[in-house]
CSV table of C-alpha atoms in Angstrom, one decimal:
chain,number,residue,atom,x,y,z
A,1,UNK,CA,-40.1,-69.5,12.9
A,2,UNK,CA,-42.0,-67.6,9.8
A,3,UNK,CA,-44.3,-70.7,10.0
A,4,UNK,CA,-45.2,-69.9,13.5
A,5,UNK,CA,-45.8,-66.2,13.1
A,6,UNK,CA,-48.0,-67.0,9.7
A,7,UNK,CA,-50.2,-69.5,12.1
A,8,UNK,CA,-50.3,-66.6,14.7
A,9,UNK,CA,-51.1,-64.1,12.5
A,10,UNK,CA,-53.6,-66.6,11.3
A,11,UNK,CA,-55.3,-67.3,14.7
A,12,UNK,CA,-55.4,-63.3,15.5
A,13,UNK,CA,-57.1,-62.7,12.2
A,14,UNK,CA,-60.2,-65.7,13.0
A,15,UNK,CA,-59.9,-64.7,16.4
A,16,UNK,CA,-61.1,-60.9,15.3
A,17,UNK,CA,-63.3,-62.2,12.7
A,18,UNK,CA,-65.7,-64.2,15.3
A,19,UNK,CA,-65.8,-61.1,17.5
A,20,UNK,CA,-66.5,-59.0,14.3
A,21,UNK,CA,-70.3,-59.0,15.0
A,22,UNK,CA,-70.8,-58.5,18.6
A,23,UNK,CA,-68.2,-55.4,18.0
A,24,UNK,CA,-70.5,-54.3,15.3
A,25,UNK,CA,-73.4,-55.5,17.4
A,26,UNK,CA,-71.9,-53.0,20.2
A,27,UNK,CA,-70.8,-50.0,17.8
A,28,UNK,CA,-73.6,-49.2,16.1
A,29,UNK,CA,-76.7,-50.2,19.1
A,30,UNK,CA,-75.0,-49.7,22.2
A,31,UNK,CA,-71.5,-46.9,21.9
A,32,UNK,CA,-73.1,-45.0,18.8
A,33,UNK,CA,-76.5,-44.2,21.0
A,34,UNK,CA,-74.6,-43.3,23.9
A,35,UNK,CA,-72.5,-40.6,21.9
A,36,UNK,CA,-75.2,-39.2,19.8
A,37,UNK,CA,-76.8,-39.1,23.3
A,38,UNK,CA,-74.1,-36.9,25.1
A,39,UNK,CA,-73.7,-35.0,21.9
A,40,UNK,CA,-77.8,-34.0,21.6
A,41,UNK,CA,-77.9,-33.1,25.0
A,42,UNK,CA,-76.2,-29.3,24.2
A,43,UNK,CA,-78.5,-29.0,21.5
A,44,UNK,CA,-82.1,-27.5,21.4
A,45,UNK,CA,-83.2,-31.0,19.6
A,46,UNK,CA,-86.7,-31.4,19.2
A,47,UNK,CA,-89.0,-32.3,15.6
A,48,UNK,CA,-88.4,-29.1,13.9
A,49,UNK,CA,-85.1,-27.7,15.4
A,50,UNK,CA,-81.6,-28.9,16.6
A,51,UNK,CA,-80.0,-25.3,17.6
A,52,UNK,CA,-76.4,-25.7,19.9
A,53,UNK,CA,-77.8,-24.4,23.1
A,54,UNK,CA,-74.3,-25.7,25.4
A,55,UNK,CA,-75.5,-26.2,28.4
A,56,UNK,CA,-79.0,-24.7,29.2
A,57,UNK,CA,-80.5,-27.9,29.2
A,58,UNK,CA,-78.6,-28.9,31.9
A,59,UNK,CA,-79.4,-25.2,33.6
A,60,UNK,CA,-83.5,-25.7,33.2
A,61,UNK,CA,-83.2,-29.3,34.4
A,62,UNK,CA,-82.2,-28.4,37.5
A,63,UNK,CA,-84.8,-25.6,37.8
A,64,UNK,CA,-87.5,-27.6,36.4
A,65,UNK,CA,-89.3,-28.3,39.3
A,66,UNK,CA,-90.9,-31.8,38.1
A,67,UNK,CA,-87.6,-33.4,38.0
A,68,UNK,CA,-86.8,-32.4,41.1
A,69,UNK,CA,-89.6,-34.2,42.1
A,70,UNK,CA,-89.2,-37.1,40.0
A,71,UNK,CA,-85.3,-37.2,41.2
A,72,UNK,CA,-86.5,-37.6,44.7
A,73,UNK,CA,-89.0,-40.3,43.8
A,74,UNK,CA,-86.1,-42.1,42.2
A,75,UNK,CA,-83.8,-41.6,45.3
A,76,UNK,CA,-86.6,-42.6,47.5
A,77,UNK,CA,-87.2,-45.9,45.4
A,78,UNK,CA,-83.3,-46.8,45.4
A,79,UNK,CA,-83.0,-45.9,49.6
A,80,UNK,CA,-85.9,-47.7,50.1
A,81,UNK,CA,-85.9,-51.0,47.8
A,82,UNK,CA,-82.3,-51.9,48.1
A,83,UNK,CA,-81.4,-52.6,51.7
A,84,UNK,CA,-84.6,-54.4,52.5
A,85,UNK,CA,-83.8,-56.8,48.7
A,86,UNK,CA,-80.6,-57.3,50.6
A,87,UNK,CA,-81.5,-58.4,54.2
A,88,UNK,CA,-84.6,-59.7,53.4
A,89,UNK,CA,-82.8,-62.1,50.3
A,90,UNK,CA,-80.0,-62.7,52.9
A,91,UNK,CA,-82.6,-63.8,55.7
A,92,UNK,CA,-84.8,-66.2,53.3
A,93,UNK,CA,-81.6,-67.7,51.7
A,94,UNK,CA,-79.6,-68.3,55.2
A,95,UNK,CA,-83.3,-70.1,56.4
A,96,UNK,CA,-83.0,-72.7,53.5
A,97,UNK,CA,-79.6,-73.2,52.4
A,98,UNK,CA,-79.6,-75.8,54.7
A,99,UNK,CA,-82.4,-77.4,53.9
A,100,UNK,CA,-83.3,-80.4,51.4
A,101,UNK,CA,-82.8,-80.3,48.0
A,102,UNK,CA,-86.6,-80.0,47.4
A,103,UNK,CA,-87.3,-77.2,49.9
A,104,UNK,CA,-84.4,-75.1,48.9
A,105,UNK,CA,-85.8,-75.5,45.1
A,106,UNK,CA,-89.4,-74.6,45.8
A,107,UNK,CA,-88.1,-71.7,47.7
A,108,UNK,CA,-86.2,-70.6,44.9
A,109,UNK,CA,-89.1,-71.3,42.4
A,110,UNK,CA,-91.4,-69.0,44.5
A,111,UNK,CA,-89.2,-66.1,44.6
A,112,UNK,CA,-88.2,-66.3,41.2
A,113,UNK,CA,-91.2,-66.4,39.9
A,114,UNK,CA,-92.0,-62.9,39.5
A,115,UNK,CA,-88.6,-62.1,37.9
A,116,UNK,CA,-89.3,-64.2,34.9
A,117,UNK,CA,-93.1,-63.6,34.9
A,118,UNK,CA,-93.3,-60.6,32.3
A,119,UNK,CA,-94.0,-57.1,33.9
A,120,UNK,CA,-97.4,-56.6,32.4
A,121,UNK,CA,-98.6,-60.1,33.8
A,122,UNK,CA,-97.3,-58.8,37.0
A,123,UNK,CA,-98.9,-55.2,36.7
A,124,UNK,CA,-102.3,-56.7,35.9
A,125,UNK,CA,-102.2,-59.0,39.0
A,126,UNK,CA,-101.1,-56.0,41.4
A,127,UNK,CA,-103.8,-53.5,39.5
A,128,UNK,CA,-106.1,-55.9,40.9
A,129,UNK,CA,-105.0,-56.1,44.8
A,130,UNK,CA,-104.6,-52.3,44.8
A,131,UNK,CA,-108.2,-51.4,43.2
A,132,UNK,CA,-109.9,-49.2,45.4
A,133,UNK,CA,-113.3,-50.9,45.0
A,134,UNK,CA,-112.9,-54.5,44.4
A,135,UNK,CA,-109.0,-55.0,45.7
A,136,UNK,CA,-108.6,-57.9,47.9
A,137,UNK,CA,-105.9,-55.6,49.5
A,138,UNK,CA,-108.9,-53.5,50.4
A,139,UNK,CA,-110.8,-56.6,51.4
A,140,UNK,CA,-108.4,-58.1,53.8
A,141,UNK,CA,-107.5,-54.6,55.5
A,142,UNK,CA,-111.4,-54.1,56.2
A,143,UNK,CA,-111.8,-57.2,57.6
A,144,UNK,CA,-109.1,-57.3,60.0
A,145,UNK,CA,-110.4,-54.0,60.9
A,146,UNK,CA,-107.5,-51.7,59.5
A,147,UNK,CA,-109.1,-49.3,57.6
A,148,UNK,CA,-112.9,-47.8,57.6
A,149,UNK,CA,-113.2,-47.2,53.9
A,150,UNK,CA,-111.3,-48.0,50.6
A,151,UNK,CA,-108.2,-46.6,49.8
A,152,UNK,CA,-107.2,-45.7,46.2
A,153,UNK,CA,-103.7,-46.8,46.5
A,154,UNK,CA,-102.1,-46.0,43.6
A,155,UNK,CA,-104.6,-42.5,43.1
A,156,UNK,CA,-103.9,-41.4,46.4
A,157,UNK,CA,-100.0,-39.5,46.9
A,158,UNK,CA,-99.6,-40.5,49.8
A,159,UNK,CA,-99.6,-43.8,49.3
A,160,UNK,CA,-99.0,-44.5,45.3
A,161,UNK,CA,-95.0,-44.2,45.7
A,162,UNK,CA,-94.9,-47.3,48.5
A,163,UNK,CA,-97.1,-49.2,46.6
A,164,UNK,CA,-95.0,-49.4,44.2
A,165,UNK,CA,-91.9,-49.9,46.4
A,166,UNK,CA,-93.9,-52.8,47.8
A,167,UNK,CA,-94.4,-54.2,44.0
A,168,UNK,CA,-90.7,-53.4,43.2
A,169,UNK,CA,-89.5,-55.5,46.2
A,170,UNK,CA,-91.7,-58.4,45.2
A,171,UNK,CA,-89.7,-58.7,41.7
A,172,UNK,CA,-86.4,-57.9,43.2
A,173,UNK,CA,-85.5,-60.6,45.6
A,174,UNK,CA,-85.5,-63.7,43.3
A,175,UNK,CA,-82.0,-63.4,41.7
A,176,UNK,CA,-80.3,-62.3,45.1
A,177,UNK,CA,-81.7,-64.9,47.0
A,178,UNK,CA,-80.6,-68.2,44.6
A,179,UNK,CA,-77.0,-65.9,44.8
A,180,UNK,CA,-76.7,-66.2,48.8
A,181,UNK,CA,-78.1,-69.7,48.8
A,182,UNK,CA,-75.6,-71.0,46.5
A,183,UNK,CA,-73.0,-68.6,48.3
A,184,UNK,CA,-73.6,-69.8,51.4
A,185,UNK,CA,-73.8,-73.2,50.3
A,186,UNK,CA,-70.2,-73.1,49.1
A,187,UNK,CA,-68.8,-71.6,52.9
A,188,UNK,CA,-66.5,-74.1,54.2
A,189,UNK,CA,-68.2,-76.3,57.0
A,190,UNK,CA,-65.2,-77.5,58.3
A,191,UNK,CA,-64.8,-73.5,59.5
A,192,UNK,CA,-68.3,-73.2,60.9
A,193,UNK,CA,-68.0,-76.1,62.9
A,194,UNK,CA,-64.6,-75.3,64.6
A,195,UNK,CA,-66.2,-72.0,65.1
A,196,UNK,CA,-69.1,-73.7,67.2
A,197,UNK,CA,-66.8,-75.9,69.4
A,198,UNK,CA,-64.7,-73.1,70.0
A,199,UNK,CA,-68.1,-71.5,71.8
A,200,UNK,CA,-69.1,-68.9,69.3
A,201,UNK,CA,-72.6,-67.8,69.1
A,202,UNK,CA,-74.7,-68.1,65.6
A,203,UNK,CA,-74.4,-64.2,65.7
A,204,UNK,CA,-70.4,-64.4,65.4
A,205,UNK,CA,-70.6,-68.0,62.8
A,206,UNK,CA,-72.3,-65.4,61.1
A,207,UNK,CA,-70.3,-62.3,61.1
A,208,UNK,CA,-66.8,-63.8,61.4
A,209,UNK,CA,-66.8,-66.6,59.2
A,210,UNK,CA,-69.8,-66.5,57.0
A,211,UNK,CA,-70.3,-62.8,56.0
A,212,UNK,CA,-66.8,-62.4,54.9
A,213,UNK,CA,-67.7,-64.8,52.2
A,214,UNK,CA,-70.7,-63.4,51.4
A,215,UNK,CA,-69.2,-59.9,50.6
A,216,UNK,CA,-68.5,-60.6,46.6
A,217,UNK,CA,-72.0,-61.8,46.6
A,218,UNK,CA,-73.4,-58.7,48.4
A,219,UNK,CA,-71.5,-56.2,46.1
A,220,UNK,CA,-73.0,-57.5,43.2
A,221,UNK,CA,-76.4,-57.9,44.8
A,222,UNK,CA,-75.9,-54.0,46.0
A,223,UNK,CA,-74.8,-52.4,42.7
A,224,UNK,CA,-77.3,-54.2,40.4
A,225,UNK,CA,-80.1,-53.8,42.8
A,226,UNK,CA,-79.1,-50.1,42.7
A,227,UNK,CA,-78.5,-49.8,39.0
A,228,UNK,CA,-82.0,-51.7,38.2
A,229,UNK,CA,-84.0,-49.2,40.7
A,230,UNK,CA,-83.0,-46.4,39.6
A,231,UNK,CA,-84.4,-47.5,35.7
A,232,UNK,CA,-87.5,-48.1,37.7
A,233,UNK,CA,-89.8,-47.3,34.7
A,234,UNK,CA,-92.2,-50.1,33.3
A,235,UNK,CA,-94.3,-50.4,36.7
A,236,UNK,CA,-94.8,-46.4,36.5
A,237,UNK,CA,-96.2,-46.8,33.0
A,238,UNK,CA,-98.3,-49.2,33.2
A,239,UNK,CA,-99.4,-48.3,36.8
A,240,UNK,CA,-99.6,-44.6,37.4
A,241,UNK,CA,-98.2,-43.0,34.5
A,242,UNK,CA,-96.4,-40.9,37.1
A,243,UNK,CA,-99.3,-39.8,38.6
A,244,UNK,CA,-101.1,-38.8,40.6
A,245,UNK,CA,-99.7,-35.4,40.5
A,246,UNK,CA,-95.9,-36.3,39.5
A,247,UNK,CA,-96.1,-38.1,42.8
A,248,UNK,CA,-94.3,-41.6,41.4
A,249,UNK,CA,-92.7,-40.3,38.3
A,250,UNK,CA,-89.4,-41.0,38.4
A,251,UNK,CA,-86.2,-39.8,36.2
A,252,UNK,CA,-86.4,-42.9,34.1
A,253,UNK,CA,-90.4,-42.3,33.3
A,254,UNK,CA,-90.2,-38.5,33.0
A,255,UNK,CA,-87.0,-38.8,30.4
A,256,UNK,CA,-90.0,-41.3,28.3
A,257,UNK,CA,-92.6,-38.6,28.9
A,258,UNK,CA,-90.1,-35.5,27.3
A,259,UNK,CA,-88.6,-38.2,24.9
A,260,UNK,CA,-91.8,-39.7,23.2
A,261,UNK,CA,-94.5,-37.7,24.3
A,262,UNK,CA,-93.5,-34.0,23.9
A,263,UNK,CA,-90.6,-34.8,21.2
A,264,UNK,CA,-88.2,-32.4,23.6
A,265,UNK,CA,-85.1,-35.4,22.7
A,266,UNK,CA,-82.2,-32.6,23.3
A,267,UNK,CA,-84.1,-32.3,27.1
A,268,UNK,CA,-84.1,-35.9,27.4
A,269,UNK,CA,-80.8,-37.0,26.5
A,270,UNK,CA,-79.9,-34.3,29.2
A,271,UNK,CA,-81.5,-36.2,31.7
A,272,UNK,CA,-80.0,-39.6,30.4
A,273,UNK,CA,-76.7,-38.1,31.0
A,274,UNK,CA,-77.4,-36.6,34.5
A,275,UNK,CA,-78.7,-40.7,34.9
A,276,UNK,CA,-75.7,-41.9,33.8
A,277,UNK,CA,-73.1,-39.6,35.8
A,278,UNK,CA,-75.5,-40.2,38.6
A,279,UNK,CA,-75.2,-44.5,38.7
A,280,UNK,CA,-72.0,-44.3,38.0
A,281,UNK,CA,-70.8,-42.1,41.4
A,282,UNK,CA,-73.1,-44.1,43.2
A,283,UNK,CA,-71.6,-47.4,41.8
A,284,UNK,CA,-67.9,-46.0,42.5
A,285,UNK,CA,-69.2,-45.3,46.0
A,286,UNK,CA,-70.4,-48.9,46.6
A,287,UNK,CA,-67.3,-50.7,45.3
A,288,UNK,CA,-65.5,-48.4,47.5
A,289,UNK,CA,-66.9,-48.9,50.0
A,290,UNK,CA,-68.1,-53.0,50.2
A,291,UNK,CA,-65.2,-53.6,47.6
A,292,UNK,CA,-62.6,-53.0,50.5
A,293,UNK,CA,-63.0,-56.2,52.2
A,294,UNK,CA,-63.4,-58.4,49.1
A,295,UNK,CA,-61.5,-61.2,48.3
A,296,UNK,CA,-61.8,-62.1,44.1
């Protein structure tokens, strides 16, 4: 008996040891920032003060007009890019899941592509179809007869924040589409098919047997999809710079600008905690909501 509570003791002891340095890993890079980061946000912290302020930052955030701005950018991003990643992943994958082995993995290779490709090998390609003089965007809409004259899509306001919607999507869809093919690949036939001979439509294969499935798969789709808008920040950098006119900044890129350009790190944390608070509802929400009906 004292044996076997020496060799358990034993065991606990490695056991901790091995997770020693992700713990540490975790502490010091990921838990330690995020507390300093709550902390700083009452304080007037910038290069050459840190005054306790409570909570006036969180008072001129909400007056500052240009996040404001740049919250509704970010809202209009996350509205806009996540339920067209969703149905437009969950259209492509139900077209090929079916298919051969080679289809269904060029499909994939196309659509992943531009999740592994690195974002400034992606921003240099789009830079070029949206140039307002030698864009083949330009090009193509001028010879179909679209538009008269150039448009400066990423200098013009009105369009700069869909542009980069559109770009967004384009880098989005990859992971959520192998997700539903492989998801839908693991539905039971047997179901479908008794389904079918009992006279149901594709319409209610879909939505009674097949969608029920698909629900874990969709959660995870929906919250990370969500999550990763919202930190929508590398195309605004390298794009727009949240220009023209604040027009695309978003949360994400205007924390960066107060952060690292203006040295205002009390400000910024503020708005890293609003962030935060903010994903965190919203991800609540969505497991409340789609979590209901799933099965682990």
């Amino acid at each position: 008996m004292k044996a076997s509570s020496k060799l358990k003791m034993r065991e606990t002891v490695v056991s901790y040891l091995f997770l020693a340095p992700v713990l540490i890993f975790f502490i010091i890079f990921v838990l330690a920032p995020m507390i300093m980061g709550f902390v700083t946000s009452f304080f007037n912290y910038t290069m050459t003060d840190f005054t306790f302020i409570g909570i006036d930052n969180y008072i001129s955030m909400f007056k500052d007009e240009v996040f404001i701005k740049s919250l509704i950018n970010t809202l209009i991003i996350v509205i806009g890019s996540v339920p067209i990643v969703v149905i437009f992943s969950l259209f492509v994958a139900s077209q090929t899941y079916e298919k051969s082995a080679f289809t269904r993995s060029f499909f994939r290779c196309v659509f992943f592509l531009p999740v592994v490709t690195g974002s400034v090998a992606v921003t240099v390609v789009w830079k070029w179809i949206y140039d307002p003089l030698s864009g083949i965007l330009n090009y193509i809409l001028k010879t179909g007869n679209f538009i008269d004259q150039n448009i400066s899509w990423l200098g013009d306001k009105r369009y700069a924040l869909i542009a980069i919607i559109v770009i967004l999507l384009t880098t989005s869809v990859g992971q959520p589409i192998i997700l539903y093919i492989a998801s839908l690949g693991n539905i039971d036939k047997s179901l479908v098919e008794a389904a079918r001979v009992d006279g149901a439509n594709e319409f209610q294969v879909f939505w009674k047997i097949k969608w029920p499935s698909l629900l874990p798969t969709t959660l995870y789709i929906v919250v990370i999809t969500t999550i990763n808008s919202f930190q929508c920040f590398a195309l605004i950098q390298l794009l727009t710079s949240g220009g023209p006119n604040y027009s695309t900044s978003t949360i994400m890129y205007y924390l960066y600008e107060k952060a690292f350009k203006l040295s205002e790190y009390g400000y910024a944390n503020t708005m890293g905690v609003f962030l935060a608070v903010l994903i965190g509802i919203i991800s609540f929400a969505q497991f409340k909501i789609l979590g209901n009906d799933v099965e682990y």
